[in-house]
């Protein structure tokens, strides 16, 4: 239970889903964790639960669309626990009503999603890096998405913003590697967070399942354990990478079924 003993981590969007799983696992393995979320009640609840099970955690309001709010959360983390070793830039969202195809997408929504999903990663890193530099290093972890690699009929801004996160990840790694700062990303496929479970009809979950190489869909801890690894010194020679955690959903040639049919006839 000591994989990140003594480290201090800020998890954005830590009140739910992937962020919550990561915050719990980081705390269980010895990190002091700050949970930043615009759902402050949820963040407080998560911190309370972690403390109850013997970990160290606190909560702060963080709105990832506001620069000052991100800066405050970083400063709060350093003030509270003396440093910041791990920054998990995890907030991200889409809007199925407005984030449409290129012709129909709402342009204000494009700006908002690029801000919340990509610019927040730049800003979090911008304010954490000076503290990490001073301390001799750190680990920045970003949540991107398989939507940054594989395109969709809608969610144009979501995909573009998540592709930007992949790129930012390697830029940060390149620019601050010599300061001992690593930067990596995790790209989830479908992860059955409470929100995904509630919002995605069973049929859609089954479509995902059908195309996974593995016989199950992902759970928040599948990402949480990857984040834990990237936060720990176990991954000390890994930087600039995006780890795809997606059940093998995207690995096969999409035309494989048609080829199989062809081979049967040949
Ligand atoms: N669940 C999936 O299938 C999936 C797949 C690919 C990528 N992702 C990415 O994983 C990340 C986490 O998603 P999740 O599935 O755990 O979602 P979630 O809805 O369970 O949790 C997101 C958390 O972020 C908070 N949040 C949202 N906007 C915020 C803002 N502007 N400022 C501060 N907090 C904010 C919410 O209050 C919530 O606690 C996102 O970046 C998402 O794009 C999720």
Short mmCIF file of C-alpha atoms and ligand atoms in Angstrom, two decimals:
data_model
loop_
_atom_site.label_atom_id
_atom_site.label_comp_id
_atom_site.label_asym_id
_atom_site.label_seq_id
_atom_site.Cartn_x
_atom_site.Cartn_y
_atom_site.Cartn_z
CA UNK A 1 0.00 0.00 0.00
CA UNK A 2 2.88 2.37 -0.60
CA UNK A 3 3.19 2.78 -4.34
CA UNK A 4 2.89 6.57 -4.12
CA UNK A 5 3.80 7.02 -0.45
CA UNK A 6 4.63 10.61 0.44
CA UNK A 7 3.43 12.06 -2.87
CA UNK A 8 0.88 14.87 -3.13
CA UNK A 9 -1.68 14.69 -5.93
CA UNK A 10 -4.36 16.99 -7.30
CA UNK A 11 -7.13 15.17 -9.16
CA UNK A 12 -9.45 17.37 -11.22
CA UNK A 13 -12.98 16.08 -11.75
CA UNK A 14 -12.36 13.81 -8.78
CA UNK A 15 -15.89 13.73 -7.41
CA UNK A 16 -17.07 11.04 -9.81
CA UNK A 17 -16.13 8.25 -12.21
CA UNK A 18 -12.52 8.01 -13.39
CA UNK A 19 -11.29 10.86 -11.18
CA UNK A 20 -12.91 9.38 -8.08
CA UNK A 21 -11.43 5.94 -8.72
CA UNK A 22 -7.99 7.48 -9.23
CA UNK A 23 -8.25 9.62 -6.09
CA UNK A 24 -9.23 6.59 -4.01
CA UNK A 25 -6.42 4.42 -5.39
CA UNK A 26 -3.79 7.16 -5.04
CA UNK A 27 -4.84 7.70 -1.41
CA UNK A 28 -4.91 3.97 -0.71
CA UNK A 29 -1.32 3.76 -1.95
CA UNK A 30 -0.09 6.53 0.33
CA UNK A 31 -0.61 9.82 -1.54
CA UNK A 32 -2.15 12.89 -0.01
CA UNK A 33 -4.93 13.79 -2.43
CA UNK A 34 -6.74 17.02 -3.24
CA UNK A 35 -10.01 16.51 -5.09
CA UNK A 36 -10.90 19.48 -7.29
CA UNK A 37 -14.36 19.55 -8.81
CA UNK A 38 -17.13 22.01 -9.56
CA UNK A 39 -19.38 19.60 -7.70
CA UNK A 40 -17.96 20.69 -4.35
CA UNK A 41 -20.38 18.57 -2.32
CA UNK A 42 -19.31 15.50 -4.30
CA UNK A 43 -15.63 16.37 -3.83
CA UNK A 44 -16.14 16.82 -0.07
CA UNK A 45 -18.01 13.53 0.12
CA UNK A 46 -15.17 11.74 -1.72
CA UNK A 47 -12.52 13.29 0.55
CA UNK A 48 -14.52 12.32 3.64
CA UNK A 49 -14.81 8.73 2.44
CA UNK A 50 -11.05 8.54 1.78
CA UNK A 51 -10.25 9.94 5.23
CA UNK A 52 -12.66 7.44 6.82
CA UNK A 53 -10.74 4.57 5.28
CA UNK A 54 -7.45 5.88 6.64
CA UNK A 55 -6.24 8.02 3.71
CA UNK A 56 -5.47 11.73 3.53
CA UNK A 57 -7.65 13.89 1.29
CA UNK A 58 -9.28 17.27 1.03
CA UNK A 59 -11.64 18.97 -1.41
CA UNK A 60 -11.62 22.26 -3.26
CA UNK A 61 -14.01 23.90 -5.70
CA UNK A 62 -12.42 23.89 -9.16
CA UNK A 63 -14.03 25.04 -12.39
CA UNK A 64 -11.85 23.80 -15.24
CA UNK A 65 -13.22 26.49 -17.57
CA UNK A 66 -11.80 29.29 -15.39
CA UNK A 67 -8.06 29.97 -15.32
CA UNK A 68 -8.10 31.59 -11.87
CA UNK A 69 -9.94 28.61 -10.40
CA UNK A 70 -7.35 26.15 -11.74
CA UNK A 71 -4.52 28.31 -10.39
CA UNK A 72 -6.21 28.47 -6.99
CA UNK A 73 -6.56 24.68 -6.82
CA UNK A 74 -2.84 24.21 -7.53
CA UNK A 75 -1.93 26.83 -4.93
CA UNK A 76 -4.32 25.27 -2.41
CA UNK A 77 -2.66 21.88 -2.93
CA UNK A 78 0.82 23.29 -2.29
CA UNK A 79 -0.37 25.28 0.72
CA UNK A 80 -2.22 22.32 2.19
CA UNK A 81 0.44 19.63 1.77
CA UNK A 82 3.66 21.53 0.97
CA UNK A 83 4.11 20.49 -2.69
CA UNK A 84 2.50 18.98 -5.77
CA UNK A 85 4.05 15.79 -7.17
CA UNK A 86 1.17 14.59 -9.29
CA UNK A 87 -1.34 16.56 -11.33
CA UNK A 88 -4.16 14.53 -12.85
CA UNK A 89 -5.86 16.78 -15.43
CA UNK A 90 -8.98 14.70 -15.77
CA UNK A 91 -11.95 17.03 -16.35
CA UNK A 92 -13.60 16.58 -19.71
CA UNK A 93 -17.07 16.59 -21.21
CA UNK A 94 -19.12 16.72 -24.35
CA UNK A 95 -22.65 17.80 -25.26
CA UNK A 96 -24.62 15.48 -27.50
CA UNK A 97 -27.16 18.20 -28.34
CA UNK A 98 -24.66 20.85 -29.50
CA UNK A 99 -21.36 19.09 -30.26
CA UNK A 100 -22.51 17.89 -33.67
CA UNK A 101 -20.95 17.34 -37.10
CA UNK A 102 -18.77 20.02 -38.75
CA UNK A 103 -21.64 21.73 -40.59
CA UNK A 104 -24.04 21.81 -37.65
CA UNK A 105 -21.88 22.16 -34.56
CA UNK A 106 -22.70 25.10 -32.29
CA UNK A 107 -19.58 27.27 -32.48
CA UNK A 108 -19.90 28.60 -28.93
CA UNK A 109 -19.99 25.01 -27.76
CA UNK A 110 -16.86 24.28 -29.83
CA UNK A 111 -15.05 27.08 -27.95
CA UNK A 112 -16.35 25.91 -24.57
CA UNK A 113 -15.34 22.28 -25.09
CA UNK A 114 -11.88 23.17 -26.40
CA UNK A 115 -11.46 25.33 -23.27
CA UNK A 116 -12.72 22.80 -20.73
CA UNK A 117 -11.14 19.72 -22.31
CA UNK A 118 -7.83 21.02 -23.71
CA UNK A 119 -7.01 24.49 -22.41
CA UNK A 120 -7.58 23.30 -18.83
CA UNK A 121 -4.75 20.79 -19.36
CA UNK A 122 -2.47 23.58 -20.54
CA UNK A 123 -3.46 25.78 -17.59
CA UNK A 124 -3.18 23.12 -14.90
CA UNK A 125 0.26 22.22 -16.20
CA UNK A 126 1.28 25.86 -16.54
CA UNK A 127 0.61 26.52 -12.85
CA UNK A 128 1.91 23.18 -11.49
CA UNK A 129 5.18 23.05 -13.45
CA UNK A 130 7.02 25.83 -11.54
CA UNK A 131 6.35 24.02 -8.23
CA UNK A 132 7.38 20.68 -9.73
CA UNK A 133 10.54 22.21 -11.18
CA UNK A 134 11.47 23.64 -7.81
CA UNK A 135 10.96 20.24 -6.19
CA UNK A 136 13.06 18.45 -8.84
CA UNK A 137 10.24 16.75 -10.73
CA UNK A 138 6.69 15.51 -10.90
CA UNK A 139 4.18 13.54 -12.93
CA UNK A 140 1.43 15.14 -14.99
CA UNK A 141 -1.27 12.79 -16.22
CA UNK A 142 -3.99 13.85 -18.64
CA UNK A 143 -7.26 12.16 -19.55
CA UNK A 144 -7.75 12.09 -23.28
CA UNK A 145 -10.13 9.66 -25.03
CA UNK A 146 -10.19 7.13 -27.85
CA UNK A 147 -12.35 9.81 -29.52
CA UNK A 148 -9.06 11.66 -30.04
CA UNK A 149 -7.96 8.82 -32.35
CA UNK A 150 -11.12 7.38 -33.89
CA UNK A 151 -13.67 9.75 -35.33
CA UNK A 152 -17.40 9.82 -34.85
CA UNK A 153 -20.48 11.10 -36.72
CA UNK A 154 -20.90 13.83 -34.08
CA UNK A 155 -18.81 15.04 -31.06
CA UNK A 156 -16.44 16.94 -33.37
CA UNK A 157 -15.22 19.32 -30.65
CA UNK A 158 -14.83 16.51 -28.13
CA UNK A 159 -12.64 14.53 -30.56
CA UNK A 160 -10.55 17.52 -31.60
CA UNK A 161 -10.06 18.64 -28.00
CA UNK A 162 -8.99 15.17 -26.92
CA UNK A 163 -6.55 14.92 -29.87
CA UNK A 164 -5.13 18.24 -28.65
CA UNK A 165 -4.61 16.65 -25.23
CA UNK A 166 -2.58 13.83 -26.82
CA UNK A 167 -0.39 16.42 -28.51
CA UNK A 168 -0.07 18.63 -25.42
CA UNK A 169 1.02 15.57 -23.47
CA UNK A 170 4.06 15.04 -25.66
CA UNK A 171 4.82 18.79 -25.83
CA UNK A 172 4.85 19.06 -22.03
CA UNK A 173 7.00 15.92 -21.78
CA UNK A 174 9.45 17.37 -24.30
CA UNK A 175 9.66 20.82 -22.77
CA UNK A 176 10.05 19.84 -19.09
CA UNK A 177 11.62 16.36 -19.18
CA UNK A 178 15.03 17.73 -18.22
CA UNK A 179 13.40 19.17 -15.09
CA UNK A 180 12.40 15.66 -14.06
CA UNK A 181 8.77 16.28 -15.01
CA UNK A 182 7.05 13.44 -16.80
CA UNK A 183 3.80 13.88 -18.69
CA UNK A 184 1.62 11.04 -19.92
CA UNK A 185 -2.00 10.54 -20.87
CA UNK A 186 -4.56 7.82 -20.56
CA UNK A 187 -7.05 7.30 -23.39
CA UNK A 188 -10.16 5.47 -22.17
CA UNK A 189 -12.54 3.65 -24.43
CA UNK A 190 -16.04 3.20 -22.99
CA UNK A 191 -15.78 3.16 -19.20
CA UNK A 192 -18.90 2.32 -17.24
CA UNK A 193 -18.85 5.23 -14.83
CA UNK A 194 -22.13 5.85 -12.99
CA UNK A 195 -22.91 8.59 -15.55
CA UNK A 196 -22.18 6.32 -18.52
CA UNK A 197 -24.26 3.53 -16.95
CA UNK A 198 -27.20 5.89 -16.44
CA UNK A 199 -26.99 7.69 -19.78
CA UNK A 200 -26.08 4.91 -22.21
CA UNK A 201 -28.90 2.58 -23.16
CA UNK A 202 -28.13 -1.12 -22.63
CA UNK A 203 -28.11 -1.57 -26.44
CA UNK A 204 -25.25 0.90 -26.83
CA UNK A 205 -23.26 -0.79 -24.06
CA UNK A 206 -23.81 -4.08 -25.90
CA UNK A 207 -22.53 -2.62 -29.19
CA UNK A 208 -19.32 -1.64 -27.40
CA UNK A 209 -19.06 -5.08 -25.89
CA UNK A 210 -19.51 -6.75 -29.28
CA UNK A 211 -16.52 -4.92 -30.75
CA UNK A 212 -14.21 -5.23 -27.72
CA UNK A 213 -11.46 -7.83 -28.00
CA UNK A 214 -12.14 -8.62 -24.33
CA UNK A 215 -15.49 -9.99 -23.17
CA UNK A 216 -16.36 -7.08 -20.88
CA UNK A 217 -16.64 -3.28 -20.80
CA UNK A 218 -14.30 -1.04 -18.80
CA UNK A 219 -14.76 0.08 -15.20
CA UNK A 220 -13.39 3.26 -13.57
CA UNK A 221 -10.67 1.28 -11.75
CA UNK A 222 -9.26 0.14 -15.12
CA UNK A 223 -8.27 3.78 -15.63
CA UNK A 224 -7.56 4.40 -11.94
CA UNK A 225 -4.87 1.70 -11.84
CA UNK A 226 -3.26 3.11 -14.99
CA UNK A 227 -3.19 6.57 -13.40
CA UNK A 228 -1.71 5.09 -10.22
CA UNK A 229 1.06 3.47 -12.27
CA UNK A 230 1.79 6.72 -14.14
CA UNK A 231 1.81 8.66 -10.85
CA UNK A 232 4.23 6.23 -9.20
CA UNK A 233 7.97 5.92 -9.73
CA UNK A 234 7.29 2.50 -11.29
CA UNK A 235 6.78 4.44 -14.54
CA UNK A 236 9.84 6.68 -14.10
CA UNK A 237 11.17 6.02 -17.63
CA UNK A 238 7.83 6.62 -19.35
CA UNK A 239 7.03 10.09 -20.64
CA UNK A 240 5.16 11.68 -23.53
CA UNK A 241 3.03 8.57 -23.98
CA UNK A 242 -0.69 8.02 -24.27
CA UNK A 243 -1.78 4.67 -22.90
CA UNK A 244 -4.94 3.36 -24.55
CA UNK A 245 -7.16 1.54 -22.06
CA UNK A 246 -10.02 0.35 -24.24
CA UNK A 247 -10.45 -3.42 -24.04
CA UNK A 248 -8.95 -3.89 -27.49
CA UNK A 249 -12.00 -2.21 -29.01
CA UNK A 250 -9.98 -0.37 -31.66
CA UNK A 251 -7.18 -2.85 -32.40
CA UNK A 252 -8.63 -5.01 -35.17
CA UNK A 253 -8.98 -4.16 -38.82
CA UNK A 254 -12.61 -2.90 -39.03
CA UNK A 255 -13.22 -5.01 -42.13
CA UNK A 256 -12.22 -8.28 -40.39
CA UNK A 257 -15.76 -9.73 -40.35
CA UNK A 258 -16.20 -9.19 -44.09
CA UNK A 259 -12.79 -10.78 -44.71
CA UNK A 260 -13.75 -13.77 -42.57
CA UNK A 261 -16.92 -14.19 -44.65
CA UNK A 262 -14.84 -13.94 -47.84
CA UNK A 263 -12.34 -16.53 -46.58
CA UNK A 264 -15.17 -18.94 -45.73
CA UNK A 265 -16.43 -18.71 -49.31
CA UNK A 266 -12.95 -18.84 -50.92
N1 LIG B 1 -16.46 7.34 -19.15
C1 LIG B 1 -16.01 7.15 -20.37
O1 LIG B 1 -16.47 6.25 -21.08
C2 LIG B 1 -14.89 8.02 -20.91
C3 LIG B 1 -14.32 7.65 -22.13
C4 LIG B 1 -13.29 8.42 -22.65
C5 LIG B 1 -12.84 9.53 -21.96
N2 LIG B 1 -13.42 9.86 -20.77
C6 LIG B 1 -12.90 11.05 -20.10
O2 LIG B 1 -12.67 10.76 -18.75
C7 LIG B 1 -12.76 11.96 -17.98
C8 LIG B 1 -13.63 11.73 -16.78
O3 LIG B 1 -14.91 11.35 -17.21
P1 LIG B 1 -15.88 10.40 -16.37
O4 LIG B 1 -16.42 9.42 -17.32
O5 LIG B 1 -15.22 9.92 -15.14
O6 LIG B 1 -17.04 11.45 -16.06
P2 LIG B 1 -17.90 11.76 -14.78
O7 LIG B 1 -19.05 12.56 -15.26
O8 LIG B 1 -18.18 10.51 -13.99
O9 LIG B 1 -16.93 12.68 -13.91
C9 LIG B 1 -16.52 13.93 -14.36
C10 LIG B 1 -16.28 14.82 -13.15
O10 LIG B 1 -15.80 16.08 -13.62
C11 LIG B 1 -16.53 17.12 -13.01
N3 LIG B 1 -16.54 18.26 -13.93
C12 LIG B 1 -17.15 18.37 -15.13
N4 LIG B 1 -16.91 19.58 -15.67
C13 LIG B 1 -16.13 20.24 -14.79
C14 LIG B 1 -15.53 21.52 -14.78
N5 LIG B 1 -15.72 22.40 -15.79
N6 LIG B 1 -14.76 21.86 -13.74
C15 LIG B 1 -14.58 21.01 -12.70
N7 LIG B 1 -15.14 19.79 -12.63
C16 LIG B 1 -15.89 19.40 -13.68
C17 LIG B 1 -17.91 16.55 -12.72
O11 LIG B 1 -18.55 17.24 -11.66
C18 LIG B 1 -17.56 15.10 -12.36
O12 LIG B 1 -17.31 14.96 -10.97
C19 LIG B 1 -13.25 13.04 -18.94
O13 LIG B 1 -12.14 13.79 -19.39
C20 LIG B 1 -13.84 12.24 -20.08
O14 LIG B 1 -13.81 12.96 -21.30
C21 LIG B 1 -14.44 9.14 -20.24
#
